[in-house]
CSV table of C-alpha atoms and ligand atoms in Angstrom, one decimal:
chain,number,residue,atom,x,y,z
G,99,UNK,CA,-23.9,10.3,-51.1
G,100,UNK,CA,-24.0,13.6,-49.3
G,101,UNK,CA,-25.3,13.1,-45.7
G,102,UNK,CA,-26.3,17.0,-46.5
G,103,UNK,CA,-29.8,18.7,-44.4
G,104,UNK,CA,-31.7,21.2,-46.1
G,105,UNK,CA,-30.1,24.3,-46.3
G,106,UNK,CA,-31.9,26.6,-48.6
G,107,UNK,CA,-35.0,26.7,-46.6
G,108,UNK,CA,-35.6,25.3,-43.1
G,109,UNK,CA,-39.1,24.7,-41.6
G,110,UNK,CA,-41.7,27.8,-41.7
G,111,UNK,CA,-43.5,26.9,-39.0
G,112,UNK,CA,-41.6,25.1,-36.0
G,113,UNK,CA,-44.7,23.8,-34.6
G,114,UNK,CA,-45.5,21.3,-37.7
G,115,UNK,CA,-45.7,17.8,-36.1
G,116,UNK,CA,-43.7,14.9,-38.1
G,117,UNK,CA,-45.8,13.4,-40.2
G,118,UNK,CA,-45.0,9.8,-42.0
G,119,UNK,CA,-47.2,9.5,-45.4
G,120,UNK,CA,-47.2,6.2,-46.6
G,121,UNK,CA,-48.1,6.0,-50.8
G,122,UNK,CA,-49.5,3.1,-52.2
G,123,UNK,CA,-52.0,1.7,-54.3
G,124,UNK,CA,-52.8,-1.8,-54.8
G,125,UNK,CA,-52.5,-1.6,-58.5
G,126,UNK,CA,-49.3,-1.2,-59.8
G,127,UNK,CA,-48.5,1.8,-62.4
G,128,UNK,CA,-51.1,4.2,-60.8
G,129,UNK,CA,-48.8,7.2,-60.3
G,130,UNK,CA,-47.1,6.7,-56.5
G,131,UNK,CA,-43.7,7.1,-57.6
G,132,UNK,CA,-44.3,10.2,-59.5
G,133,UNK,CA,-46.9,11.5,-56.3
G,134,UNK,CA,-43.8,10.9,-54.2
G,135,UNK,CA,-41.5,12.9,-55.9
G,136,UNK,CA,-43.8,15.7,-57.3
G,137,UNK,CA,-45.4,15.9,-54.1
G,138,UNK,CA,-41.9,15.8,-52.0
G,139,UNK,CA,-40.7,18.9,-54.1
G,140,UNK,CA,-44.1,20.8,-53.8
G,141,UNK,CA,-44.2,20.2,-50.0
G,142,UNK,CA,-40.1,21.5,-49.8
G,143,UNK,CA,-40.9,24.7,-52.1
G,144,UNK,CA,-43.5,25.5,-49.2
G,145,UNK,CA,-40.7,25.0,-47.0
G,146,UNK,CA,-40.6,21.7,-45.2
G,147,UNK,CA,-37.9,19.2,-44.9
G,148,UNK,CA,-38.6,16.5,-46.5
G,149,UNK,CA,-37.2,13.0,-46.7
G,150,UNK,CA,-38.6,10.4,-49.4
G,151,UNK,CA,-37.3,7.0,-48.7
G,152,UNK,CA,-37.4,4.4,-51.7
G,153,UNK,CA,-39.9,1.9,-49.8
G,154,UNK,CA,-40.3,-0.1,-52.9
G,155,UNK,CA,-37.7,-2.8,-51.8
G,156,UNK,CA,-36.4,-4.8,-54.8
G,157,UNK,CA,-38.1,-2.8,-57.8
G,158,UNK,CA,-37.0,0.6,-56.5
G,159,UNK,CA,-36.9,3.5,-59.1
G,160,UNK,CA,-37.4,6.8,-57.3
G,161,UNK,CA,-33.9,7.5,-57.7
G,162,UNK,CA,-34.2,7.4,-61.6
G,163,UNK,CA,-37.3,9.3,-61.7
G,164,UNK,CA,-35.3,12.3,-60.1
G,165,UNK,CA,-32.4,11.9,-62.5
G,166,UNK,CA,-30.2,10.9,-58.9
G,167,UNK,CA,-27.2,8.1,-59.2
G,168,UNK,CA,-26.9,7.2,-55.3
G,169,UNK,CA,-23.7,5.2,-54.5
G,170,UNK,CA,-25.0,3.0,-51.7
G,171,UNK,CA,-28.7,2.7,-50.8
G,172,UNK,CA,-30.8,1.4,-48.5
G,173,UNK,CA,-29.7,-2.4,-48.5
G,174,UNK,CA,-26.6,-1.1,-47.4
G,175,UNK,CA,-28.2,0.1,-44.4
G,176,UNK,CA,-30.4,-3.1,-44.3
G,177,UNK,CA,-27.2,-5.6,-44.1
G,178,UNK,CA,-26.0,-3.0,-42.0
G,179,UNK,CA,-22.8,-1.9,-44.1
G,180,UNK,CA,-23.5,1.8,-43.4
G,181,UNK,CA,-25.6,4.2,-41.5
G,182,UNK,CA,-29.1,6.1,-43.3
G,183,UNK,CA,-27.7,9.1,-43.1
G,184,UNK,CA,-25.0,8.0,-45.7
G,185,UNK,CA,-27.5,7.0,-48.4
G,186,UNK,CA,-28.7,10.5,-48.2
G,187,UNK,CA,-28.2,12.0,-51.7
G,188,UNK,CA,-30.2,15.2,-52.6
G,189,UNK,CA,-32.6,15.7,-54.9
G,190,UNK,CA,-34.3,18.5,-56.7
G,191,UNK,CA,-35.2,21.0,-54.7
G,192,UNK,CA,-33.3,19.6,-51.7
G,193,UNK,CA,-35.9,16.6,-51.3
G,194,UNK,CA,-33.1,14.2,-49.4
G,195,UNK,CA,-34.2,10.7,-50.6
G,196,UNK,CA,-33.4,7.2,-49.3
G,197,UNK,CA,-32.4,5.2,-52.5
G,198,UNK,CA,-33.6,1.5,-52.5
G,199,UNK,CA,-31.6,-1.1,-55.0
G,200,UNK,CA,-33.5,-2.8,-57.7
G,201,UNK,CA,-33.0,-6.7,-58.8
G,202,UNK,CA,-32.6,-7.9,-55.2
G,203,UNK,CA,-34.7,-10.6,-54.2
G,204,UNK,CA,-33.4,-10.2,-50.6
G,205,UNK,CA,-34.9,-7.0,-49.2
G,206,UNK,CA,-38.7,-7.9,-50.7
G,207,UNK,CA,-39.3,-9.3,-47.7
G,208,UNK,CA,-38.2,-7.5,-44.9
G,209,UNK,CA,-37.1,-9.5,-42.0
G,210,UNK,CA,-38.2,-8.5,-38.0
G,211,UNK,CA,-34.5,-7.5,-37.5
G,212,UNK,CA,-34.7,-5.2,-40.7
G,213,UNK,CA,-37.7,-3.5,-39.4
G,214,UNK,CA,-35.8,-2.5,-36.4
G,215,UNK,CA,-32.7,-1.6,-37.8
G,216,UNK,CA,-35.0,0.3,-40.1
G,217,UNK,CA,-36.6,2.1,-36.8
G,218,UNK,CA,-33.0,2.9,-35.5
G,219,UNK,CA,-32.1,4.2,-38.4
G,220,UNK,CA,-35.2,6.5,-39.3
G,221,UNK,CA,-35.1,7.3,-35.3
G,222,UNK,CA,-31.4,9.0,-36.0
G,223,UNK,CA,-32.8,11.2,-38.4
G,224,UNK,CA,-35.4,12.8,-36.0
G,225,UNK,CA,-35.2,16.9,-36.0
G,226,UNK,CA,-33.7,17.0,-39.2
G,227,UNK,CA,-36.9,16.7,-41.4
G,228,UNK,CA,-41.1,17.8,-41.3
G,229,UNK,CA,-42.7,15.3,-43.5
G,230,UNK,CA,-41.5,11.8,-44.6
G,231,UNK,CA,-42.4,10.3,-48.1
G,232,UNK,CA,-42.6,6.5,-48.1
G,233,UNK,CA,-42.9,5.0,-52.0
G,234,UNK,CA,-44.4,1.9,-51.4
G,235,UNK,CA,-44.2,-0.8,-53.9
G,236,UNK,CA,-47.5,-2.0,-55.2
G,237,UNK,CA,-49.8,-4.8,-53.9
G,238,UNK,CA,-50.6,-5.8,-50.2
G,239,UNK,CA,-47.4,-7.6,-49.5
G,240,UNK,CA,-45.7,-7.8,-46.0
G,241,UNK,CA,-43.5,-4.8,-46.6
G,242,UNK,CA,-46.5,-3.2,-48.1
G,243,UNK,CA,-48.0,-3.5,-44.8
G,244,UNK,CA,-45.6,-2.7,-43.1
G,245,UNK,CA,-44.8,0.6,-44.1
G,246,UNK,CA,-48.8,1.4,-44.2
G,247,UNK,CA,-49.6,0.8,-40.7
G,248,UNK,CA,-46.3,2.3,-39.8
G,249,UNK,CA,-46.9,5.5,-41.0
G,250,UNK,CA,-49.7,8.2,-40.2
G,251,UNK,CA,-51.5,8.0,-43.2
G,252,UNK,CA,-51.9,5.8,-46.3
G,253,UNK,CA,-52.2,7.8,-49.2
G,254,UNK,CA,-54.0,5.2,-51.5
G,255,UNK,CA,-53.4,6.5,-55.2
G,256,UNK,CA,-56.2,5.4,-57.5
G,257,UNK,CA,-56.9,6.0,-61.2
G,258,UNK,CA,-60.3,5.8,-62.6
G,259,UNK,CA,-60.4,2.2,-64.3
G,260,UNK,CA,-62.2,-0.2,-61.7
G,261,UNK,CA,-59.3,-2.4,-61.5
G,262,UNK,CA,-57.4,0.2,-60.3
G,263,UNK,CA,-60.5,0.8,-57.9
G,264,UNK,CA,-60.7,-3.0,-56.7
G,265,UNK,CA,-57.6,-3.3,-55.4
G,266,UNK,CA,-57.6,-0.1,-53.8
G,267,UNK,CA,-60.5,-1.6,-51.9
G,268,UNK,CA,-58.3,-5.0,-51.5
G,269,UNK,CA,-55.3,-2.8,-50.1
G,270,UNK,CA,-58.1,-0.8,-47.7
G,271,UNK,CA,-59.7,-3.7,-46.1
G,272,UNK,CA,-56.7,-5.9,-45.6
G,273,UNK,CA,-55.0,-2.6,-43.7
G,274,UNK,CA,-58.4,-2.1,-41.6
G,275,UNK,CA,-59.6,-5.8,-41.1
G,276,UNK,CA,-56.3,-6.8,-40.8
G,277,UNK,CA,-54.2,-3.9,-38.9
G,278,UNK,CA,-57.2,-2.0,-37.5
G,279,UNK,CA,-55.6,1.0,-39.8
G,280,UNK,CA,-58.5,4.0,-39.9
G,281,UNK,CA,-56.3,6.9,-41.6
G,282,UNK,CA,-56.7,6.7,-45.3
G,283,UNK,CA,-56.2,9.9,-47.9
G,284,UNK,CA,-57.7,8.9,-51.2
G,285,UNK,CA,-55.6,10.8,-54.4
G,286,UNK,CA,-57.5,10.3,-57.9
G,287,UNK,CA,-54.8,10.0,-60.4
G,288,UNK,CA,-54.9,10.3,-64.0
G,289,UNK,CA,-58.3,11.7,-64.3
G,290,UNK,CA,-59.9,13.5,-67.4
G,291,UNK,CA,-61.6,16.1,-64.5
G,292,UNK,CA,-62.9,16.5,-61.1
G,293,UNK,CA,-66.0,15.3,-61.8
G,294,UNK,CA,-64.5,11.8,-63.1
G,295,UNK,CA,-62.5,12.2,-60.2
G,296,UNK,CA,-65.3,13.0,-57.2
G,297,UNK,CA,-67.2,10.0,-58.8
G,298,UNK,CA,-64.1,7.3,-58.6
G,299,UNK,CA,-63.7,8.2,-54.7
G,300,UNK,CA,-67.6,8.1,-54.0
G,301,UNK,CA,-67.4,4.8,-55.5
G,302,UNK,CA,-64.3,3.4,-53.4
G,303,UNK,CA,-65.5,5.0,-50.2
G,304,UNK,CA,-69.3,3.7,-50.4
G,305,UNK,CA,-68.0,0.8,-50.5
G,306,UNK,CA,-65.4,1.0,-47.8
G,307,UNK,CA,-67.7,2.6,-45.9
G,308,UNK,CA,-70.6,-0.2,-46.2
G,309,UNK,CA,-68.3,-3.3,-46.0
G,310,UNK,CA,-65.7,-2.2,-43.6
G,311,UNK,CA,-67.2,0.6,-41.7
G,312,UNK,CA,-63.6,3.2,-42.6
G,313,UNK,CA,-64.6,6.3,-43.6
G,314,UNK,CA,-61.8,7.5,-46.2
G,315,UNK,CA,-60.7,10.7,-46.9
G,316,UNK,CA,-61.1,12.6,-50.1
G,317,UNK,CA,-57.5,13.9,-50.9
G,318,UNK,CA,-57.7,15.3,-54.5
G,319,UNK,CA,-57.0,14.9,-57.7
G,320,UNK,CA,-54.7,14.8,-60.3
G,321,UNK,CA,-55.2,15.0,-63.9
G,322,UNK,CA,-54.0,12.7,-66.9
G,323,UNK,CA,-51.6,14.8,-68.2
G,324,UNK,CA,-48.8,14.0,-71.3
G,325,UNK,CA,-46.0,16.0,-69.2
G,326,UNK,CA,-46.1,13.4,-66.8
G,327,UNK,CA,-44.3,10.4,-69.3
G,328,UNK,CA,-42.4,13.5,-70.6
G,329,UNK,CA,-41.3,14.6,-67.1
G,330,UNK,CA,-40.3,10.6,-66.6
G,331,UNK,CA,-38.2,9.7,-69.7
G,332,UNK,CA,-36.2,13.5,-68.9
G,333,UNK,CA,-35.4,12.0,-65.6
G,334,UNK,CA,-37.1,15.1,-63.9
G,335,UNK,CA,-39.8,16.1,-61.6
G,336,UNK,CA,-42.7,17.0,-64.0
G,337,UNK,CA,-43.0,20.2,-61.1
G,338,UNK,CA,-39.6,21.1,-62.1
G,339,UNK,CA,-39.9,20.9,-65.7
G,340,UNK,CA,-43.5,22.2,-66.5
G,341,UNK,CA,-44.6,24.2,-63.7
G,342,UNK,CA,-47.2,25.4,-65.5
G,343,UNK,CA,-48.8,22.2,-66.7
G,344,UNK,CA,-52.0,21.4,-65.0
G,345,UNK,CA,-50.7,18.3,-63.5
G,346,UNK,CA,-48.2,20.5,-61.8
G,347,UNK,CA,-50.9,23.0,-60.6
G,348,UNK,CA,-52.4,20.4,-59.2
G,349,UNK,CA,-49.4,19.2,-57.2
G,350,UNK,CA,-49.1,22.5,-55.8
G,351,UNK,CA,-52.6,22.4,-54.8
G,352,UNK,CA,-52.1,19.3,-53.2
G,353,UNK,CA,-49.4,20.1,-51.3
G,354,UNK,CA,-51.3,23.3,-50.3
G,355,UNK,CA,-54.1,21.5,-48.7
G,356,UNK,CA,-52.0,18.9,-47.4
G,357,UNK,CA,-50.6,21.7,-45.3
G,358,UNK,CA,-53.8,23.3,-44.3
G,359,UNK,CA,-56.3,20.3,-43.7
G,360,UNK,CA,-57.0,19.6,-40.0
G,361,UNK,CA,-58.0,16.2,-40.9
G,362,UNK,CA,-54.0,15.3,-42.3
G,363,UNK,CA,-52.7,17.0,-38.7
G,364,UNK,CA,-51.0,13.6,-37.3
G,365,UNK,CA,-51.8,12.7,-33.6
G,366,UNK,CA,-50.1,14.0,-30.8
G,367,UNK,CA,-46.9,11.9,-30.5
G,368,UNK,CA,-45.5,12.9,-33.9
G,369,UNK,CA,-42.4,10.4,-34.4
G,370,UNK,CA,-42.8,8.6,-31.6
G,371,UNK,CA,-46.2,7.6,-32.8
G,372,UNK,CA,-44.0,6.1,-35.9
G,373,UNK,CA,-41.4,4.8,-34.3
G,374,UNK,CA,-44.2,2.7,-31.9
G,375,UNK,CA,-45.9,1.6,-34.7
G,376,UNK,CA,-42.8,0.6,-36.6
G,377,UNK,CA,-41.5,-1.5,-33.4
G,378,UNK,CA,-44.7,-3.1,-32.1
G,379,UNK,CA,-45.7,-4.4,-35.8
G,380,UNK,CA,-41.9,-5.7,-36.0
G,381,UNK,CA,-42.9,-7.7,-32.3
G,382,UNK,CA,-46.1,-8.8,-33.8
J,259,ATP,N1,-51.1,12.1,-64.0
J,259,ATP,C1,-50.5,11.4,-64.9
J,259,ATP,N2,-50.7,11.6,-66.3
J,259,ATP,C2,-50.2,10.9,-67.2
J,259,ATP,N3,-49.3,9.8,-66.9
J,259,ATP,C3,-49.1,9.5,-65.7
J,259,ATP,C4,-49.6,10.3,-64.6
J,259,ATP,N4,-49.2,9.8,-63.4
J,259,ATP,C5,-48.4,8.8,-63.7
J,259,ATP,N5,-48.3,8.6,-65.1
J,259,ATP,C6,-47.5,7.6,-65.8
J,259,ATP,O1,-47.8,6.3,-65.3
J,259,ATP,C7,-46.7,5.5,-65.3
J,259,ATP,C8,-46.5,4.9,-63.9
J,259,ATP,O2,-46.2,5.9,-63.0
J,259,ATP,P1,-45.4,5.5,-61.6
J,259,ATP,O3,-44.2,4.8,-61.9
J,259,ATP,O4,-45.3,6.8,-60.8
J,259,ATP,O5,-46.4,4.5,-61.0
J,259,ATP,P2,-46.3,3.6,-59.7
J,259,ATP,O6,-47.6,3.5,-59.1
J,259,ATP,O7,-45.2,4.1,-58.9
J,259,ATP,O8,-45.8,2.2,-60.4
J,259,ATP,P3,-45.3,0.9,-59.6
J,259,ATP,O9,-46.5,0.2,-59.0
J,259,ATP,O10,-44.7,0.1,-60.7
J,259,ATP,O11,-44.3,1.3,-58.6
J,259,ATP,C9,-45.5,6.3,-65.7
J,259,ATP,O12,-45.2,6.0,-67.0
J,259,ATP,C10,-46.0,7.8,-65.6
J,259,ATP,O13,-45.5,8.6,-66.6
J,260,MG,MG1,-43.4,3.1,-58.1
C-alpha cells in the first residue's frame, strides 16, 4: 500500500481530458484482464497516469496478473475501513491499481450506498491521473452495468468463436436498450490475423447496427499469441516481459491509436461526466 502518484513521468500533454474506459466482454476468459493491464502499461510508457481499478468484485485477479500483493483492497474502501487512496499499490511501470478481494460474496453486488462511496472515493483522486482502467468481471450483471454506463466507453473484448461473439451482442443491447449507452470500442482478441479479425467485428456490428441501431467502433486487434499464458503464470505484463512479441506490438499500437483517434476523445465534462453518470445510475 503506497498511496504513491506517478513520478517517473507526468502527463505529456496537459490538455488530455479524463477519460474512464470500461473493459468487458460478456464471455468470460476473452482477454480483459490482460487488455487492462497490458494496455494500462502501454498507455503510462506514452506517458499518462494511469489508474486500473480491479472492477471484477468478488473474482478479482488483476493484482496477480501484475505479480502485486496489496494489503487492503477495495472492500476495505467499500465497508468503508479506509480511504482509495490507501489501496493504491504500484504496479509495473507505475500503473497505480485499485486491488479488489476475491471469494467475497458481499461486494458482487454493489449496493446504492457502495456506488456512492465509490463516486467519493474515485472523485478524491481527480488531478492525479489521465486515463482510468476499469476490469470488469464478465457477464451483464448489475455491477457489470454499472461500471459500463459509468464510464466513457465500453471496450467490449471479443475473440473470434461465436459464443464469444453472442454475448458480446447480449452485453451491447442490454447497455443500449437498457441504459441508452451509444459509445462502444470493439477489441478482437486472440485472433490468428487481421483479416480473422475485421471479419469477427463486421459480424458483431451488422448486427448491432440492424437490431439495435448502435453503430460500434472498430478498436483493433490482438493476436493469439503463446506469450500471453507465459506472461500470466510469470506473474508479469506480457509488455514487460516480451516487448517484442507481436501481441505486445500490438498493445503498443493500441495504445497509440487510443491516443490519437478523435472518435475515443471523451465529451466535454471529462470527470464530471463520470462522476454524473456514476451518481444518477446509483439514484436510478
Ligand atoms: N492474445 C492472447 N493470446 C493467447 N492467450 C491469451 C490472449 N489473451 C488472453 N489469453 C489467455 O486467456 C486467458 C484468459 O485471460 P484473462 O484472464 O485476461 O481473461 P478475462 O476476460 O479477464 O477472464 P474473466 O472473464 O475470467 O475475468 C488467460 O489464460 C490468458 O493467458
Ligand atoms: Mg478478468
Amino acid at each position: 500500500m503506497s498511496g504513491q502518484q506517478p513520478s517517473a513521468m507526468t502527463s505529456q500533454d496537459a490538455r488530455v481530458p479524463v477519460r474512464a474506459i470500461a473493459v468487458a466482454s460478456g464471455k468470460g476468459g476473452v482477454g480483459k484482464t490482460n487488455v487492462v493491464a497490458n494496455l494500462a502499461l502501454a498507455l503510462r510508457r506514452r506517458g499518462r497516469r494511469v489508474i486500473v481499478i480491479d472492477a471484477d468484485l468478488g473474482l478479482a485477479n488483476l493484482d496477480t496478473l501484475l505479480g502485486v500483493n496489496p494489503r487492503a483492497t477495495l472492500r476495505h474502501v467499500l465497508h468503508g475501513a479506509c480511504p482509495m487512496r490507501d489501496v493504491l499499490v504500484e504496479g509495473p511501470g507505475g500503473i497505480q491499481l485499485v486491488p479488489a478481494a476475491s471469494g467475497f460474496e458481499d461486494l458482487t453486488q454493489l449496493t446504492d450506498a457502495q456506488r456512492l462511496l465509490l463516486l467519493e472515493q474515485v472523485d478524491s483522486l481527480e488531478g492525479s491521473f489521465d486515463i482510468l482502467l476499469l476490469d470488469t468481471g464478465a457477464g451483464i450483471s448489475p455491477n457489470v452495468l454499472f461500471f459500463a454506463t459509468a464510464a466513457h466507453e465500453t471496450l467490449v473484448v471479443v475473440t473470434p468463436e461465436p459464443t464469444a461473439l453472442t454475448d458480446a451482442y447480449a452485453l451491447v443491447k442490454v447497455l443500449s436498450t437498457r441504459y441508452a449507452e451509444q459509445r462502444f470500442g470493439v477489441l478482437v482478441n486472440m485472433a490468428r490475423g487481421e483479416f480473422e479479425a475485421k471479419r469477427t467485428f463486421t459480424h458483431l456490428s451488422r448486427v448491432a447496427e440492424r437490431f439495435l441501431h448502435v453503430s460500434l467502433r472498430y478498436a483493433g486487434w490482438l493476436p493469439f499469441d503463446p506469450e500471453v499464458p507465459e506472461a500470466v503464470r510469470r506473474q508479469r505484463a506480457v509488455l514487460d516481459l516480451a516487448p517484442g512479441a507481436p501481441v505486445s506490438r500490438a498493445f503498443d499500437a493500441l495504445a497509440e491509436r487510443m491516443l490519437a483517434d478523435p472518435h475515443t476523445e471523451v465529451p466535454k465534462g471529462g470527470l464530471q461526466f463520470f462522476f454524473r453518470r456514476l451518481l444518477s445510475e446509483a439514484r436510478a
